[in-house]
XYZ file of C-alpha atoms in Angstrom:
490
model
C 125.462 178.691 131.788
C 122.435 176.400 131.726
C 120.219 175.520 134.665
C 120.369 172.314 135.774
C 116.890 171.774 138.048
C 113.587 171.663 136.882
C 111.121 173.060 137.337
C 108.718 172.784 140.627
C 106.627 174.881 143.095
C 108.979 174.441 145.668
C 112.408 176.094 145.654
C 115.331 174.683 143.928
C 118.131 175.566 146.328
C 115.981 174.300 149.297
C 115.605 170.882 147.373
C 118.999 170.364 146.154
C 120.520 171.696 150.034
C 117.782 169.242 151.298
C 119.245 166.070 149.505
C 123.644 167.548 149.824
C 122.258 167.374 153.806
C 121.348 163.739 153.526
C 123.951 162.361 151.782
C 127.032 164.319 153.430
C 125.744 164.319 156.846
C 129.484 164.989 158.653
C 130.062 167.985 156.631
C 127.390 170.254 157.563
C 126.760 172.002 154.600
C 124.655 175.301 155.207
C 125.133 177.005 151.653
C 126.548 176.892 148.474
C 128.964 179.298 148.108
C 131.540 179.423 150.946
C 131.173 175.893 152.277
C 132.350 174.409 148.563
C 136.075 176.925 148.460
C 138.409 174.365 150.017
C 136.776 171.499 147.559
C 136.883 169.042 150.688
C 133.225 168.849 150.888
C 133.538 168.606 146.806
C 135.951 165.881 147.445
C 133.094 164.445 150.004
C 130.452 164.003 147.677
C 132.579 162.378 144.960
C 133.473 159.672 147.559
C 129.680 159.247 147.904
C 128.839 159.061 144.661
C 131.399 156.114 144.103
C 133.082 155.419 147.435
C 136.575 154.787 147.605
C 137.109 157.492 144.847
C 138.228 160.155 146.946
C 138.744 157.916 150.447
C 141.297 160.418 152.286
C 138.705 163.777 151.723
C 138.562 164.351 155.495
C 142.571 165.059 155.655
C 142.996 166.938 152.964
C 144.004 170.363 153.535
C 141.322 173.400 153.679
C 143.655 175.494 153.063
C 144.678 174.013 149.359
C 141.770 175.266 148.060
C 142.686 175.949 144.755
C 144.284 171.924 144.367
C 141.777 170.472 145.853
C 139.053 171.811 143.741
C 140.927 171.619 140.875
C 141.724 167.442 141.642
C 138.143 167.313 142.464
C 136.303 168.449 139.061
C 138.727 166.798 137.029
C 137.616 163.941 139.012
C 134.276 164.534 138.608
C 134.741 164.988 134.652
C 136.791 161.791 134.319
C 134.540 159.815 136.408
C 131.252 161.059 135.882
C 131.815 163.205 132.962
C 130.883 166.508 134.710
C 132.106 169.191 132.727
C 133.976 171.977 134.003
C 131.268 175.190 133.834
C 133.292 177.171 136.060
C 137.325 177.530 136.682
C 138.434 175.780 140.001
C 139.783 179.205 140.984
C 136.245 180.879 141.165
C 134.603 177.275 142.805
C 137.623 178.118 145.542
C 136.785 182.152 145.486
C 135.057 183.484 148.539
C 133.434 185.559 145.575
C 131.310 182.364 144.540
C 127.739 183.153 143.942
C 124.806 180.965 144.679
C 123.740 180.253 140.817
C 127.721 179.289 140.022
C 127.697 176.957 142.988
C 123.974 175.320 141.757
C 124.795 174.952 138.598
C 127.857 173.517 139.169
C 126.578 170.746 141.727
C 123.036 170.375 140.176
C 125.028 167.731 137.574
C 125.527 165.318 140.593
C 122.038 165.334 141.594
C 119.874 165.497 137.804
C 117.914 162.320 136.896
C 121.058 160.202 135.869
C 123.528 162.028 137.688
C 126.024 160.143 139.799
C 124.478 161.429 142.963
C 121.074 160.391 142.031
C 122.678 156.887 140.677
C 123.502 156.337 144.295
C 120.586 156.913 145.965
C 118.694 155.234 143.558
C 121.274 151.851 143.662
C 121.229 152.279 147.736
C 116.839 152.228 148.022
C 117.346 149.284 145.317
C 118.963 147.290 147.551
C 117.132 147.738 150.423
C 114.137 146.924 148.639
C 114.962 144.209 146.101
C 112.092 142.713 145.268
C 110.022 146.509 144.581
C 111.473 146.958 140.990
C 112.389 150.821 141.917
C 113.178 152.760 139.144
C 112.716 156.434 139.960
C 112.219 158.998 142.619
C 108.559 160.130 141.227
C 106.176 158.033 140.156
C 107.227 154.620 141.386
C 107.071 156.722 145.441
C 103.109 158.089 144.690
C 101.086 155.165 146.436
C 103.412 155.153 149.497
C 103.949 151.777 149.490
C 107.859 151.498 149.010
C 107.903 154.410 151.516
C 105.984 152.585 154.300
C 107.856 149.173 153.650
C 111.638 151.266 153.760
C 110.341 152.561 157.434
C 109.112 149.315 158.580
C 112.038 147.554 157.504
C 114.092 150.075 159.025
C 112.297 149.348 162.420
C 109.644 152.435 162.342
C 106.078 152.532 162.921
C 103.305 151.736 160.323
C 100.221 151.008 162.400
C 98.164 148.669 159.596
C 100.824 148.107 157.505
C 99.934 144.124 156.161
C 96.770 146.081 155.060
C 97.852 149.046 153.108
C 96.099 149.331 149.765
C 97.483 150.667 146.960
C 94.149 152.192 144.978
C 94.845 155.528 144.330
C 92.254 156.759 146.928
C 94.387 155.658 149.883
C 97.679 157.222 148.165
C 98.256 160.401 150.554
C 96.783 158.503 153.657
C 99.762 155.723 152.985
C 102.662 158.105 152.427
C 101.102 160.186 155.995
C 101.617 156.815 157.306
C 105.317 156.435 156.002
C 106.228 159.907 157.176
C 104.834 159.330 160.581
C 106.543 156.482 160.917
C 109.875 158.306 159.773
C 109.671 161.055 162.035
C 109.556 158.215 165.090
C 113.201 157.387 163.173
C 114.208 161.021 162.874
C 113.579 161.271 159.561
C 112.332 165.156 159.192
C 109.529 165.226 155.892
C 110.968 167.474 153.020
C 107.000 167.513 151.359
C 103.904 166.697 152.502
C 101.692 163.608 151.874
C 99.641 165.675 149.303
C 102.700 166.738 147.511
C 104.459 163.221 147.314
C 100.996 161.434 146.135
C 101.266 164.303 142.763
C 102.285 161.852 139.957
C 104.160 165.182 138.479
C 106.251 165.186 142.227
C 109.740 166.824 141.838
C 112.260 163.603 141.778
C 114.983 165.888 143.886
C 112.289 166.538 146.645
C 111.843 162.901 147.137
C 115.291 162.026 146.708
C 116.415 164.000 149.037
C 114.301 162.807 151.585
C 114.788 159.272 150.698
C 118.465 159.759 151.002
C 118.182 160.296 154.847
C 117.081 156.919 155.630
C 120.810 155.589 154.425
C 122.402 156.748 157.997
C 119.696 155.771 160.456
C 120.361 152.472 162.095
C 117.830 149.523 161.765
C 115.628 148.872 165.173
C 113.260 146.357 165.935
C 110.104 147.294 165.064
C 107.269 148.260 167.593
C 105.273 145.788 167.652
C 108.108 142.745 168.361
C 109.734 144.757 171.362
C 106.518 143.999 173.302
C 104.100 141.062 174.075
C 100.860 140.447 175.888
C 100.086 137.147 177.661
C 96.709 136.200 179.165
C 96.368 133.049 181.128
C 94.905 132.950 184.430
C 92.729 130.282 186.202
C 89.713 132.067 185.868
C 90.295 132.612 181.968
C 90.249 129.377 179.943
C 91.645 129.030 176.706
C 90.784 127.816 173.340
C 92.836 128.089 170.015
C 92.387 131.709 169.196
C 89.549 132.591 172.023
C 89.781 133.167 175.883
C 86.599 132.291 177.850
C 86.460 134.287 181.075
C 83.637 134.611 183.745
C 81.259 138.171 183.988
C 82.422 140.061 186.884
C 85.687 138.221 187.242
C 88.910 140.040 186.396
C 90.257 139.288 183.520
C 94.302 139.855 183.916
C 97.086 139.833 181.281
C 100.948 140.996 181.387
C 102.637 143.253 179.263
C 106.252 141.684 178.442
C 108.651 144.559 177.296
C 111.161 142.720 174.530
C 114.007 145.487 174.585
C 115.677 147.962 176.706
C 114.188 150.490 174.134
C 110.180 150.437 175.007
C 109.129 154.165 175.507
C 106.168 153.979 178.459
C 104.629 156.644 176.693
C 103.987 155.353 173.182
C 102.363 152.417 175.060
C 98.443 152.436 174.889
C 96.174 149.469 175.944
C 92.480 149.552 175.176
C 89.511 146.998 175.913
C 86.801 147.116 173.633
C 83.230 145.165 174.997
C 79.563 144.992 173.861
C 78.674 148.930 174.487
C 82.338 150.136 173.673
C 85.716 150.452 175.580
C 86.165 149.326 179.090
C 88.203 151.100 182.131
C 91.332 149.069 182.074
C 93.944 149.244 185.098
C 97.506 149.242 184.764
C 100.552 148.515 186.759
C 103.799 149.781 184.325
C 107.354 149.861 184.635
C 110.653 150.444 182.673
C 110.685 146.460 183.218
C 106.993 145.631 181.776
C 104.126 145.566 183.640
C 100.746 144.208 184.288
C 96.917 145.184 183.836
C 93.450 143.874 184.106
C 89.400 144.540 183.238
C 86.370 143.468 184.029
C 84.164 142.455 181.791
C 80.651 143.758 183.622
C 78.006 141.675 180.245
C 78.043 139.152 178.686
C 79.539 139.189 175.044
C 83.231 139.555 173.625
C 85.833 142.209 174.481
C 88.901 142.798 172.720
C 92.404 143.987 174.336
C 94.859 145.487 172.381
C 98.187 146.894 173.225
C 99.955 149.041 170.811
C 103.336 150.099 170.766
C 103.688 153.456 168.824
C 100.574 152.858 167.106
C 101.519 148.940 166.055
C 99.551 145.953 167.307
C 102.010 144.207 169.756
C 102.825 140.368 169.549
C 100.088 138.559 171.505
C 97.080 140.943 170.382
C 94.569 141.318 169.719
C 93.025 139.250 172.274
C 89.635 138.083 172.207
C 87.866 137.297 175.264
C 84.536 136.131 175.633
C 82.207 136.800 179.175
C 79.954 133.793 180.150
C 77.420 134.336 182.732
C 78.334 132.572 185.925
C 76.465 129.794 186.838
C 77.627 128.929 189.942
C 76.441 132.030 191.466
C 72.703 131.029 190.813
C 71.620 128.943 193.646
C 68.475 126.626 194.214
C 67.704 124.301 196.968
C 68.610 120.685 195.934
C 70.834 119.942 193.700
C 72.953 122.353 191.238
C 71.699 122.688 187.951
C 73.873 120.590 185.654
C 73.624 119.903 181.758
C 72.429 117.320 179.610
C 74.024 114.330 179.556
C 76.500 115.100 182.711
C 76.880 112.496 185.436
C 75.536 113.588 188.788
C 75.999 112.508 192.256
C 73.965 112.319 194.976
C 76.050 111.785 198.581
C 73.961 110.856 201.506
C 76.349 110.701 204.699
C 74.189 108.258 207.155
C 75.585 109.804 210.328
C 76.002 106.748 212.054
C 72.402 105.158 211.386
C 73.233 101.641 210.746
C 71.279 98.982 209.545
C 68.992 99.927 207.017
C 69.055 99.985 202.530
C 69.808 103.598 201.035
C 67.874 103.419 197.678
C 67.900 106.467 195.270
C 65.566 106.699 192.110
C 65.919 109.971 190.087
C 62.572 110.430 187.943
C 62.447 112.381 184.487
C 60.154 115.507 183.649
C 57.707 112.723 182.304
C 58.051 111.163 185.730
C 60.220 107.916 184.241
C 62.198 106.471 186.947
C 65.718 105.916 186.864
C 67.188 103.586 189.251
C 70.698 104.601 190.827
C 73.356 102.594 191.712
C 74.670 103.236 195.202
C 77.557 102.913 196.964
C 78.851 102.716 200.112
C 82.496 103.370 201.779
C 82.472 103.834 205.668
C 79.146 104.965 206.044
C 78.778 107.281 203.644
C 76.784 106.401 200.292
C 76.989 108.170 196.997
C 74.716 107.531 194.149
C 75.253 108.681 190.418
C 72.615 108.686 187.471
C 72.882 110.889 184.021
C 70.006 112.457 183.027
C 68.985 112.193 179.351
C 66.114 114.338 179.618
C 65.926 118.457 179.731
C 63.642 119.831 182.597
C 63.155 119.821 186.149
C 64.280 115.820 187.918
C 62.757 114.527 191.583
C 65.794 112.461 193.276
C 64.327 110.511 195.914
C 66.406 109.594 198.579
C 65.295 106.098 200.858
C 66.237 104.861 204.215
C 64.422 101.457 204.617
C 61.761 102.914 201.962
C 61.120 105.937 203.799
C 62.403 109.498 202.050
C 65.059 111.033 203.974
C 64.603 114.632 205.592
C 64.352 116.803 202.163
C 63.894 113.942 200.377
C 62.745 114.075 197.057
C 65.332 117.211 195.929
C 65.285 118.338 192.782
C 67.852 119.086 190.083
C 67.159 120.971 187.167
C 68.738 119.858 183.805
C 69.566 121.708 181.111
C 70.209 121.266 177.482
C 72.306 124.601 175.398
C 72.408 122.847 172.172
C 68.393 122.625 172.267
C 68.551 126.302 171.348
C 66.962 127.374 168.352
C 67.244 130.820 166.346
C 64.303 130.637 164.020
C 63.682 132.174 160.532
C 67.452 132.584 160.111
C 68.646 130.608 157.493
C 69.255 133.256 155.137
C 70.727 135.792 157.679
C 69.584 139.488 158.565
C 67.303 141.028 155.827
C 67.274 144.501 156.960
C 69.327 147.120 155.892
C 72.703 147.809 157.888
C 71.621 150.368 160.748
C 68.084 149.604 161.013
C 67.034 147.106 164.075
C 66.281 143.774 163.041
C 64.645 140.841 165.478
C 64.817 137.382 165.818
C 62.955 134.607 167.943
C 65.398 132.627 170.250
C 63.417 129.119 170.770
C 64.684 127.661 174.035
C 61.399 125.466 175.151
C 63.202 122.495 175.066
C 66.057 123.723 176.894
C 64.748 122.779 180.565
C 64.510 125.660 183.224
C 66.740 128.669 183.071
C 67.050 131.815 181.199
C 68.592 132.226 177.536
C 72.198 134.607 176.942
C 72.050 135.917 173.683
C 75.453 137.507 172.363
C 75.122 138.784 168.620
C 78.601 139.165 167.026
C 79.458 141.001 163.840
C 83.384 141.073 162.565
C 84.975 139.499 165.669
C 82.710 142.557 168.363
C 79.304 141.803 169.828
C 76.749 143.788 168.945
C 74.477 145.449 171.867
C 71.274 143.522 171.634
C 67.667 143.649 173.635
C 66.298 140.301 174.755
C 62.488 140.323 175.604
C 60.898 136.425 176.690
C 57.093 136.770 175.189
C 56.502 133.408 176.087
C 57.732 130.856 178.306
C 61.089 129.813 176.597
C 60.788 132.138 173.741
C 62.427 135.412 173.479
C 62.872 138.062 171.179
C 66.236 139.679 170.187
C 66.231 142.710 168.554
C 69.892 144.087 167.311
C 70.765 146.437 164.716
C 73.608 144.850 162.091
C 76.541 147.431 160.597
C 77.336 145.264 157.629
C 75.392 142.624 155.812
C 75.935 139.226 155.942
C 78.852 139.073 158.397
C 76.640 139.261 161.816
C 76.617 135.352 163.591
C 73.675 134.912 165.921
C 75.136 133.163 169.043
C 73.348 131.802 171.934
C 76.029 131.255 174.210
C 74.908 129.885 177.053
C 71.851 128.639 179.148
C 71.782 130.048 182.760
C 69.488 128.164 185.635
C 67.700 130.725 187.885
């Protein structure tokens, strides 16, 4: 009697029970002696290995033990040609032994058996375009694994980014197992044994041949989305801008009935790391928000059993708010922006309002005025960075307050100098710039330094009036942008 299974470090008998478990899942097969006597289970897999072959197995008789194992080998000899080792009468004994029962079955499940015909044809189709041939070497880099589980609906956080060198086998297939046991897929190896290129084809095979019952879900990451649009968050194509020390606010849209609250996480990532995020959940969805306390970007991301939900990541960048920063006169506006002066004349009748805004070089600028019931508004647009004198005129005398100022300011002015090649140093080691903003006008440079989509902490130190030093420390070389990204009056 010759023995069909070859050889590995891990038992036969648990491999071969491993993979009769997956592919007869309603007959509960524990052992291979006494559940095999009334040849119904026999019967079972032959309907498996070609179904319709034996399609009335669950009503035949237990108790015809002897018939039905005797229809069910010559079955399995005509179809499959499976030859007869042992009589039907001892396959049917409750004197069957473990090795007789092996043997015996081990045909349907060697390379090129029947059994391992159909599991092979069944992970064909569900992968068409993978060119699957076997259950060994073609399963080592875990890529067919992690695509069967995603397409099956199961979780494979990073899975557009797998790579297939032979360093990232084991970490792949740990990914395809994880994402199995979330379907309820048990592992038969581990990630270290399935990555061996010498892998038993009966271990995987029988581990494979679970995923044939489990019903296709939707995966994580389409059964929830993330939206972010509030007033005090403006959007651009792929970038939110918000305010510093505003909330930033964002709802969590649950897709399906089937979202588990607790394989939800949300993190914000800013400039010095992750950020306390509050959240509002329900069975129904929910809501959250952060604050982002600096300037620079932050990143949200909500993940849904480890997968990056639809909507995310989102990228939100902190300005400084301007509006906060008050001077007396007139607000601070930018180059180039019309500004209006209203004087209200409270009755006083009579007299010429005249308004002449003068330049940083003292140029005047004559604005027109008008006038609509008594109250006069004057507009000019100043082409100059720096500090303007608006002077106000009743019957050429200045008004009370009269002249104001307004400061102007002009962002694209900035300059980073000695830049044009990048960062020089070495990744980890600080490396400083000079941030030119002398012809900016009045106010204080924001420096954000970003390096793969995160800012990078940075120190800014003004050594001279409008120049200031920036002193970061780069991960990676050339990636890091340099981005001034704002000019704030003060």
């Amino acid at each position: 009697m010759h023995y069909q299974i070859g050889q590995s470090k891990f038992p036969p008998k648990k491999l071969m029970m491993s993979w009769l478990k997956a592919v007869l899942p309603d007959c509960r097969i524990n052992n291979f002696t006494s559940d095999w006597n009334s040849g119904v289970n026999l019967s079972a897999l032959l309907d498996y290995c070609k179904p319709g072959l034996v399609p009335d197995w669950k009503t035949l008789n237990p108790r015809n033990s002897v018939e039905n194992c005797k229809n069910a080998m010559e079955i399995a000899k005509a179809e499959f040609q499976i030859p007869m080792v042992l009589d039907p009468e001892i396959l049917a004994s409750p004197y069957l032994d473990d090795l007789s029962g092996m043997t015996y079955l081990s045909y349907f499940m060697k390379e090129g058996g029947p059994g391992y015909k159909t599991t092979l044809k069944w992970v064909q189709k569900q992968l068409p375009d993978r060119n699957i041939k076997n259950f060994t070497t073609d399963w080592n880099d875990g890529r067919h694994l992690t695509t069967l589980v995603k397409q099956l609906g199961g979780p494979v956080p990073g899975y557009r980014t797998i790579d297939s060198h032979t360093a990232n086998w084991e970490s792949n297939i740990q990914l395809g197992l994880d994402g199995g046991r979330k379907l309820g897929v048990v592992p038969v190896l581990s990630a270290s044994d399935m990555a061996r290129p010498d892998v038993e084809s009966l271990a995987n095979m029988g581990y494979i041949a679970y995923y044939q019952w489990i019903r296709p879900r939707e995966c994580p990451a389409d059964t929830v989305a993330v939206h972010c649009s509030l007033d005090n968050v403006a959007s651009t194509t792929r970038m939110f801008n918000a305010i510093m020390d505003l909330y930033v606010s964002f709802k969590i849209e649950f897709l399906t009935k089937e979202v588990v609250l607790s394989e939800l996480e949300v993190e914000v990532i800013g400039p010095s790391g992750p950020v306390r995020v509050d959240l509002d959940i329900s069975p129904r969805g929910g809501k959250g928000l952060f604050i982002p306390d600096q300037v620079g970007l932050y990143e949200l991301k909500v993940l849904n059993e480890g997968e990056v939900v639809e909507g995310c990541p989102v990228k939100v960048r902190a300005l400084p708010d301007v509006s906060k920063i008050m001077f007396s006169g007139i607000d601070p506006c930018a180059l180039g922006s019309i500004v209006e002066v209203v004087i209200n004349s409270n009755g006083a009748g009579g007299g010429a309002i005249n308004v002449t805004a003068y330049s940083p070089t003292n140029r005047p600028l004559l604005c027109p005025v008008k006038e609509e019931d008594g109250v006069y508004a004057a507009t000019f647009q100043p082409d100059e960075a720096g500090q303007w004198s608006i002077a106000v005129r009743y019957d050429d005398e200045h008004i009370q307050g009269s002249p104001f100022t307004c400061h102007v300011y002009d962002p694209h002015a900035l300059r980073v100098l000695e830049l044009d090649n990048g960062p020089s140093s070495l990744p980890g080691k600080p490396f400083t710039v000079v941030v030119d903003a002398s012809r900016c006008g009045w106010g204080e440079a924001k420096v954000d330094v970003t390096e793969g989509g995160r800012s990078l902490q940075s120190e800014v130190l003004e050594v001279d009036r409008g120049f200031y030093e920036v002193t970061f420390i780069p991960r990676r070389l050339p990636s890091t942008r340099f981005m001034p990204t704002s000019m704030v009056m003060k």
